[in-house]
PDB file of C-alpha atoms in Angstrom:
ATOM      1  CA  ALA D   1      17.241 -11.232  -9.056  1.00 35.00           C
ATOM      2  CA  LYS D   2      13.657 -10.131  -8.666  1.00 38.00           C
ATOM      3  CA  ASN D   3      12.966  -6.770  -7.054  1.00 40.00           C
ATOM      4  CA  ARG D   4       9.783  -7.956  -5.369  1.00 40.00           C
ATOM      5  CA  PHE D   5       9.575 -10.667  -2.732  1.00 40.00           C
ATOM      6  CA  SER D   6       6.457 -12.291  -1.293  1.00 40.00           C
ATOM      7  CA  SER D   7       7.119 -11.415   2.325  1.00 45.00           C
ATOM      8  CA  LYS D   8       9.602 -10.095   4.826  1.00 46.00           C
ATOM      9  CA  LEU D   9      12.494 -12.392   5.640  1.00 45.00           C
ATOM     10  CA  ALA D  10      13.484 -13.620   9.091  1.00 42.00           C
ATOM     11  CA  VAL D  11      17.055 -14.806   9.475  1.00 43.00           C
ATOM     12  CA  ILE D  12      17.943 -17.081  12.384  1.00 40.00           C
ATOM     13  CA  ILE D  13      21.570 -16.479  13.314  1.00 42.00           C
ATOM     14  CA  ASN D  14      21.853 -19.520  15.540  1.00 46.00           C
ATOM     15  CA  ALA D  15      19.387 -22.384  15.410  1.00 39.00           C
ATOM     16  CA  SER D  16      19.762 -22.890  19.158  1.00 40.00           C
ATOM     17  CA  SER D  17      19.141 -19.229  19.880  1.00 46.00           C
ATOM     18  CA  THR D  18      15.844 -17.420  20.322  1.00 51.00           C
ATOM     19  CA  ASN D  19      17.364 -14.255  18.823  1.00 61.00           C
ATOM     20  CA  ASN D  20      16.050 -13.719  15.316  1.00 66.00           C
ATOM     21  CA  ILE D  21      16.910 -10.944  12.918  1.00 63.00           C
ATOM     22  CA  VAL D  22      14.198  -9.680  10.591  1.00 65.00           C
ATOM     23  CA  ILE D  23      15.341  -8.237   7.291  1.00 56.00           C
ATOM     24  CA  TYR D  24      12.686  -6.383   5.335  1.00 60.00           C
ATOM     25  CA  ASN D  25      12.224  -6.055   1.595  1.00 69.00           C
ATOM     26  CA  PRO D  26      13.865  -3.000   0.055  1.00 62.00           C
ATOM     27  CA  VAL D  27      11.674  -0.419  -1.633  1.00 67.00           C
ATOM     28  CA  SER D  28      12.108  -0.396  -5.395  1.00 66.00           C
ATOM     29  CA  GLU D  29      14.273   2.444  -6.629  1.00 65.00           C
ATOM     30  CA  ILE D  30      12.583   4.922  -8.967  1.00 65.00           C
ATOM     31  CA  GLN D  31      14.603   6.862 -11.490  1.00 60.00           C
ATOM     32  CA  ASN D  32      13.391  10.168 -12.967  1.00 67.00           C
ATOM     33  CA  MET D  33       9.742   9.573 -12.068  1.00 77.00           C
ATOM     34  CA  LYS D  34       7.713  12.778 -12.346  1.00 87.00           C
ATOM     35  CA  MET D  35       4.839  13.070  -9.888  1.00 92.00           C
ATOM     36  CA  ASN D  36       1.622  14.613 -11.209  1.00 96.00           C
ATOM     37  CA  LYS D  37      -0.839  14.174  -8.387  1.00 97.00           C
ATOM     38  CA  LYS D  38      -4.540  14.164  -9.214  1.00 98.00           C
ATOM     39  CA  ASN D  39      -7.750  13.481  -7.307  1.00 98.00           C
ATOM     40  CA  ILE D  40      -7.218   9.743  -7.535  1.00 98.00           C
ATOM     41  CA  ILE D  41      -7.518   7.134  -4.792  1.00 98.00           C
ATOM     42  CA  LEU D  42      -5.576   3.992  -5.730  1.00 98.00           C
ATOM     43  CA  GLY D  43      -5.747   0.366  -4.684  1.00 98.00           C
ATOM     44  CA  VAL D  44      -3.360  -2.277  -6.021  1.00 98.00           C
ATOM     45  CA  GLY D  45      -3.587  -6.045  -5.742  1.00 97.00           C
ATOM     46  CA  ARG D  46      -5.081  -9.279  -6.989  1.00 97.00           C
ATOM     47  CA  LEU D  47      -8.841  -9.061  -7.433  1.00 98.00           C
ATOM     48  CA  GLU D  48      -9.918 -11.560  -4.810  1.00 98.00           C
ATOM     49  CA  ASN D  49     -12.015 -11.430  -1.685  1.00 97.00           C
ATOM     50  CA  LYS D  50      -9.171 -11.185   0.828  1.00 96.00           C
ATOM     51  CA  LYS D  51      -7.965  -7.919  -0.741  1.00 97.00           C
ATOM     52  CA  GLY D  52     -11.189  -6.152   0.278  1.00 98.00           C
ATOM     53  CA  PHE D  53     -11.870  -4.270  -2.959  1.00 98.00           C
ATOM     54  CA  TYR D  54     -15.605  -5.117  -2.988  1.00 98.00           C
ATOM     55  CA  ASN D  55     -16.116  -3.406   0.362  1.00 98.00           C
ATOM     56  CA  LEU D  56     -13.801  -0.568  -0.665  1.00 98.00           C
ATOM     57  CA  ILE D  57     -16.055   0.189  -3.634  1.00 98.00           C
ATOM     58  CA  LEU D  58     -19.113   0.127  -1.373  1.00 98.00           C
ATOM     59  CA  ALA D  59     -17.390   2.513   1.043  1.00 97.00           C
ATOM     60  CA  PHE D  60     -16.335   4.828  -1.789  1.00 98.00           C
ATOM     61  CA  GLU D  61     -19.921   4.971  -3.094  1.00 97.00           C
ATOM     62  CA  LYS D  62     -21.188   6.134   0.299  1.00 96.00           C
ATOM     63  CA  LEU D  63     -18.628   8.956   0.392  1.00 97.00           C
ATOM     64  CA  LYS D  64     -20.137  10.639  -2.705  1.00 96.00           C
ATOM     65  CA  LEU D  65     -16.772  12.052  -3.745  1.00 96.00           C
ATOM     66  CA  ASP D  66     -17.821  13.237  -7.177  1.00 93.00           C
ATOM     67  CA  ASP D  67     -14.575  15.128  -7.782  1.00 97.00           C
ATOM     68  CA  TRP D  68     -12.420  12.084  -6.932  1.00 98.00           C
ATOM     69  CA  GLN D  69     -11.822   8.808  -8.735  1.00 98.00           C
ATOM     70  CA  LEU D  70     -11.116   5.347  -7.348  1.00 98.00           C
ATOM     71  CA  HIS D  71      -8.690   3.304  -9.458  1.00 98.00           C
ATOM     72  CA  ILE D  72      -7.928  -0.356  -8.750  1.00 98.00           C
ATOM     73  CA  ALA D  73      -4.948  -1.957 -10.509  1.00 98.00           C
ATOM     74  CA  GLY D  74      -4.781  -5.725 -10.719  1.00 98.00           C
ATOM     75  CA  ASP D  75      -6.678  -8.705 -12.036  1.00 98.00           C
ATOM     76  CA  GLY D  76      -8.137 -11.887 -10.637  1.00 98.00           C
ATOM     77  CA  PRO D  77     -11.211 -14.086 -10.145  1.00 98.00           C
ATOM     78  CA  GLN D  78     -13.328 -11.334  -8.587  1.00 98.00           C
ATOM     79  CA  ARG D  79     -13.113  -8.990 -11.587  1.00 98.00           C
ATOM     80  CA  ILE D  80     -16.579  -9.754 -13.034  1.00 98.00           C
ATOM     81  CA  GLU D  81     -18.168  -9.401  -9.590  1.00 98.00           C
ATOM     82  CA  LEU D  82     -16.505  -6.016  -9.130  1.00 98.00           C
ATOM     83  CA  GLU D  83     -17.508  -4.891 -12.629  1.00 98.00           C
ATOM     84  CA  ASN D  84     -21.133  -5.809 -11.896  1.00 98.00           C
ATOM     85  CA  LEU D  85     -21.024  -3.917  -8.599  1.00 98.00           C
ATOM     86  CA  ILE D  86     -19.662  -0.802 -10.303  1.00 98.00           C
ATOM     87  CA  LYS D  87     -22.414  -0.987 -12.936  1.00 98.00           C
ATOM     88  CA  LYS D  88     -25.100  -1.587 -10.300  1.00 98.00           C
ATOM     89  CA  LEU D  89     -23.992   1.458  -8.283  1.00 98.00           C
ATOM     90  CA  ARG D  90     -23.489   3.527 -11.476  1.00 97.00           C
ATOM     91  CA  LEU D  91     -20.040   4.602 -10.419  1.00 98.00           C
ATOM     92  CA  ASP D  92     -18.503   6.302 -13.427  1.00 97.00           C
ATOM     93  CA  ASN D  93     -15.590   7.420 -11.244  1.00 98.00           C
ATOM     94  CA  VAL D  94     -14.456   3.888 -10.338  1.00 98.00           C
ATOM     95  CA  LYS D  95     -12.042   2.241 -12.769  1.00 98.00           C
ATOM     96  CA  LEU D  96     -10.651  -1.294 -12.850  1.00 98.00           C
ATOM     97  CA  LEU D  97      -7.292  -0.823 -14.556  1.00 98.00           C
ATOM     98  CA  GLY D  98      -6.285  -4.458 -14.934  1.00 98.00           C
ATOM     99  CA  ASN D  99      -2.658  -5.513 -14.581  1.00 97.00           C
ATOM    100  CA  LYS D 100      -0.194  -2.675 -15.100  1.00 95.00           C
ATOM    101  CA  LYS D 101       3.406  -3.405 -16.079  1.00 91.00           C
ATOM    102  CA  ASP D 102       4.387   0.128 -15.092  1.00 91.00           C
ATOM    103  CA  ILE D 103       2.589   0.387 -11.762  1.00 94.00           C
ATOM    104  CA  PHE D 104       4.741   3.337 -10.730  1.00 94.00           C
ATOM    105  CA  SER D 105       2.983   5.506 -13.315  1.00 95.00           C
ATOM    106  CA  GLN D 106      -0.208   4.896 -11.318  1.00 97.00           C
ATOM    107  CA  TYR D 107       1.426   5.802  -8.004  1.00 97.00           C
ATOM    108  CA  ALA D 108       2.734   8.982  -9.650  1.00 96.00           C
ATOM    109  CA  VAL D 109      -0.762  10.358 -10.298  1.00 98.00           C
ATOM    110  CA  ALA D 110      -2.544   9.012  -7.189  1.00 98.00           C
ATOM    111  CA  SER D 111      -2.836  11.329  -4.195  1.00 98.00           C
ATOM    112  CA  ILE D 112      -4.179   8.662  -1.830  1.00 98.00           C
ATOM    113  CA  PHE D 113      -3.355   4.963  -1.624  1.00 98.00           C
ATOM    114  CA  VAL D 114      -5.579   2.485   0.217  1.00 98.00           C
ATOM    115  CA  LEU D 115      -4.625  -0.952   1.506  1.00 98.00           C
ATOM    116  CA  CYS D 116      -7.733  -2.813   2.679  1.00 97.00           C
ATOM    117  CA  SER D 117      -6.535  -6.431   2.751  1.00 96.00           C
ATOM    118  CA  GLN D 118      -7.597  -8.953   5.360  1.00 95.00           C
ATOM    119  CA  ARG D 119      -3.941  -9.958   5.712  1.00 92.00           C
ATOM    120  CA  GLU D 120      -0.580  -9.343   4.097  1.00 90.00           C
ATOM    121  CA  GLY D 121       2.904 -10.830   4.143  1.00 82.00           C
ATOM    122  CA  PHE D 122       4.918  -7.675   3.848  1.00 85.00           C
ATOM    123  CA  PRO D 123       3.082  -5.210   1.580  1.00 90.00           C
ATOM    124  CA  ASN D 124       5.521  -4.030  -1.059  1.00 91.00           C
ATOM    125  CA  VAL D 125       2.724  -2.000  -2.650  1.00 94.00           C
ATOM    126  CA  LEU D 126       2.526   0.088   0.515  1.00 95.00           C
ATOM    127  CA  LEU D 127       6.240   0.887   0.382  1.00 93.00           C
ATOM    128  CA  GLU D 128       6.004   1.690  -3.325  1.00 94.00           C
ATOM    129  CA  ALA D 129       3.030   4.022  -2.897  1.00 96.00           C
ATOM    130  CA  MET D 130       4.656   5.847   0.013  1.00 96.00           C
ATOM    131  CA  SER D 131       7.933   6.235  -1.869  1.00 94.00           C
ATOM    132  CA  CYS D 132       5.950   7.932  -4.648  1.00 94.00           C
ATOM    133  CA  GLY D 133       4.397  10.469  -2.282  1.00 96.00           C
ATOM    134  CA  CYS D 134       0.949   8.960  -1.792  1.00 98.00           C
ATOM    135  CA  ALA D 135      -0.853   9.637   1.463  1.00 98.00           C
ATOM    136  CA  VAL D 136      -1.670   6.094   2.568  1.00 98.00           C
ATOM    137  CA  VAL D 137      -4.583   4.698   4.543  1.00 98.00           C
ATOM    138  CA  SER D 138      -4.253   1.076   5.602  1.00 98.00           C
ATOM    139  CA  PHE D 139      -5.930  -1.482   7.781  1.00 98.00           C
ATOM    140  CA  ASN D 140      -3.659  -2.478  10.638  1.00 96.00           C
ATOM    141  CA  CYS D 141      -3.825  -6.079   9.486  1.00 93.00           C
ATOM    142  CA  ASN D 142      -1.334  -8.909   9.896  1.00 88.00           C
ATOM    143  CA  TYR D 143       1.381  -8.392   8.799  1.00 84.00           C
ATOM    144  CA  GLY D 144       3.396  -5.367   7.773  1.00 88.00           C
ATOM    145  CA  PRO D 145       1.399  -2.122   7.767  1.00 94.00           C
ATOM    146  CA  GLY D 146       2.068  -1.453  11.457  1.00 93.00           C
ATOM    147  CA  GLU D 147       5.796  -2.000  10.866  1.00 89.00           C
ATOM    148  CA  ILE D 148       5.884   0.530   8.029  1.00 93.00           C
ATOM    149  CA  ILE D 149       3.395   3.233   9.027  1.00 96.00           C
ATOM    150  CA  GLU D 150       3.862   5.609  11.945  1.00 96.00           C
ATOM    151  CA  ASN D 151       0.216   6.419  12.532  1.00 97.00           C
ATOM    152  CA  ARG D 152      -0.773   9.958  11.531  1.00 97.00           C
ATOM    153  CA  LYS D 153       2.810  10.827  10.717  1.00 97.00           C
ATOM    154  CA  ASN D 154       3.642   9.082   7.455  1.00 98.00           C
ATOM    155  CA  GLY D 155       0.300   7.367   6.961  1.00 98.00           C
ATOM    156  CA  ILE D 156      -2.924   6.403   8.672  1.00 98.00           C
ATOM    157  CA  LEU D 157      -3.609   3.053  10.323  1.00 98.00           C
ATOM    158  CA  VAL D 158      -7.216   1.939  10.690  1.00 97.00           C
ATOM    159  CA  GLU D 159      -8.721  -0.779  12.868  1.00 97.00           C
ATOM    160  CA  ASP D 160      -8.547  -4.010  10.902  1.00 96.00           C
ATOM    161  CA  GLN D 161     -11.596  -4.518   8.643  1.00 96.00           C
ATOM    162  CA  ASN D 162     -13.393  -1.417   9.946  1.00 97.00           C
ATOM    163  CA  PHE D 163     -14.546  -0.074   6.574  1.00 97.00           C
ATOM    164  CA  GLU D 164     -16.583   2.718   8.156  1.00 97.00           C
ATOM    165  CA  GLU D 165     -13.459   4.101   9.827  1.00 98.00           C
ATOM    166  CA  LEU D 166     -11.505   3.540   6.611  1.00 98.00           C
ATOM    167  CA  ALA D 167     -14.061   5.597   4.673  1.00 97.00           C
ATOM    168  CA  ASN D 168     -13.958   8.374   7.270  1.00 97.00           C
ATOM    169  CA  GLU D 169     -10.163   8.600   7.026  1.00 98.00           C
ATOM    170  CA  ILE D 170     -10.307   8.668   3.225  1.00 98.00           C
ATOM    171  CA  ARG D 171     -12.851  11.486   3.379  1.00 98.00           C
ATOM    172  CA  ALA D 172     -10.669  13.437   5.818  1.00 98.00           C
ATOM    173  CA  LEU D 173      -7.687  13.200   3.474  1.00 98.00           C
ATOM    174  CA  THR D 174      -9.711  14.342   0.471  1.00 98.00           C
ATOM    175  CA  MET D 175     -10.997  17.366   2.374  1.00 97.00           C
ATOM    176  CA  ASP D 176      -7.758  18.476   4.049  1.00 98.00           C
ATOM    177  CA  ASN D 177      -5.098  19.268   1.451  1.00 97.00           C
ATOM    178  CA  ASP D 178      -2.558  20.361   4.061  1.00 97.00           C
ATOM    179  CA  MET D 179      -2.859  17.143   6.074  1.00 97.00           C
ATOM    180  CA  ARG D 180      -2.699  15.043   2.925  1.00 98.00           C
ATOM    181  CA  LYS D 181       0.439  16.784   1.678  1.00 97.00           C
ATOM    182  CA  LYS D 182       2.094  16.635   5.099  1.00 98.00           C
ATOM    183  CA  ILE D 183       1.543  12.882   5.404  1.00 98.00           C
ATOM    184  CA  ALA D 184       2.709  12.346   1.832  1.00 97.00           C
ATOM    185  CA  SER D 185       5.906  14.320   2.419  1.00 97.00           C
ATOM    186  CA  GLU D 186       6.723  12.115   5.414  1.00 97.00           C
ATOM    187  CA  ALA D 187       5.786   8.961   3.528  1.00 95.00           C
ATOM    188  CA  VAL D 188       8.573   9.347   0.967  1.00 93.00           C
ATOM    189  CA  ARG D 189      11.130   8.906   3.751  1.00 90.00           C
ATOM    190  CA  VAL D 190      10.546   5.142   3.533  1.00 90.00           C
ATOM    191  CA  LYS D 191      13.075   5.337   0.702  1.00 84.00           C
ATOM    192  CA  GLU D 192      15.695   6.014   3.377  1.00 82.00           C
ATOM    193  CA  LYS D 193      14.582   3.422   5.939  1.00 76.00           C
ATOM    194  CA  PHE D 194      14.014   0.628   3.409  1.00 68.00           C
ATOM    195  CA  SER D 195      16.666   1.553   0.852  1.00 56.00           C
ATOM    196  CA  LEU D 196      18.397  -1.226  -1.075  1.00 54.00           C
ATOM    197  CA  GLU D 197      21.735  -0.028   0.314  1.00 62.00           C
ATOM    198  CA  LYS D 198      20.586  -0.426   3.928  1.00 61.00           C
ATOM    199  CA  ILE D 199      19.006  -3.821   3.318  1.00 55.00           C
ATOM    200  CA  VAL D 200      22.156  -5.115   1.582  1.00 56.00           C
ATOM    201  CA  LYS D 201      24.258  -3.953   4.551  1.00 58.00           C
ATOM    202  CA  GLN D 202      21.961  -5.874   6.903  1.00 55.00           C
ATOM    203  CA  TRP D 203      22.411  -9.013   4.804  1.00 55.00           C
ATOM    204  CA  ASP D 204      26.168  -8.519   4.742  1.00 57.00           C
ATOM    205  CA  SER D 205      26.192  -8.187   8.525  1.00 66.00           C
ATOM    206  CA  VAL D 206      24.139 -11.338   9.016  1.00 64.00           C
ATOM    207  CA  ILE D 207      26.244 -13.391   6.593  1.00 69.00           C
ATOM    208  CA  GLN D 208      29.448 -12.211   8.241  1.00 67.00           C
ATOM    209  CA  LYS D 209      28.114 -13.126  11.683  1.00 69.00           C
ATOM    210  CA  VAL D 210      27.189 -16.610  10.487  1.00 66.00           C
ATOM    211  CA  LEU D 211      30.656 -17.073   8.989  1.00 69.00           C
ATOM    212  CA  ASP D 212      32.344 -15.818  12.173  1.00 73.00           C
ATOM    213  CA  ASP D 213      30.328 -18.219  14.310  1.00 70.00           C
TER     214      ASP D 213
END
């Protein structure tokens, strides 16, 4: 079975009932992953307009964070456009990494993770980044981020598509090591809430209820 699903799953116990049960994706389990955090801000996703990477690069350029790097992992139809933007702005500290088979090695070195999509199903990348101790900043878009992040506790939620606010929150995290580490330490607790063991138990409970009915 695949570890990654496209979206959260809603299970209807009784077709005539309005009571639905939502079962979320489990966070992928990481074995013996060593974290070596650096001044890296990471984005992960397909390089297309709805993922917001073009505007993220523009926002990063305005921050003038010379001692930080922005890495974007993924590929897609917008790659050439993003490459041209990086060249135009002369951003030596912005890297397009392409597709990465071992994406967890990128989470392991990133201190900050940014999700700037226009919309999501249920963002597995957000769970993965948090489980690897990244301090996350995310638009409060539909759907998922608001169900995962407790604002200013285990991550930061930003008004949807407000790139100015997004940039301000990124800057704050780069400047405040204590806040960044505190948020990151809370973020890893998603491994408990969205563990494979818990999700399997929820499925078992639903299946048993269907059989009993």
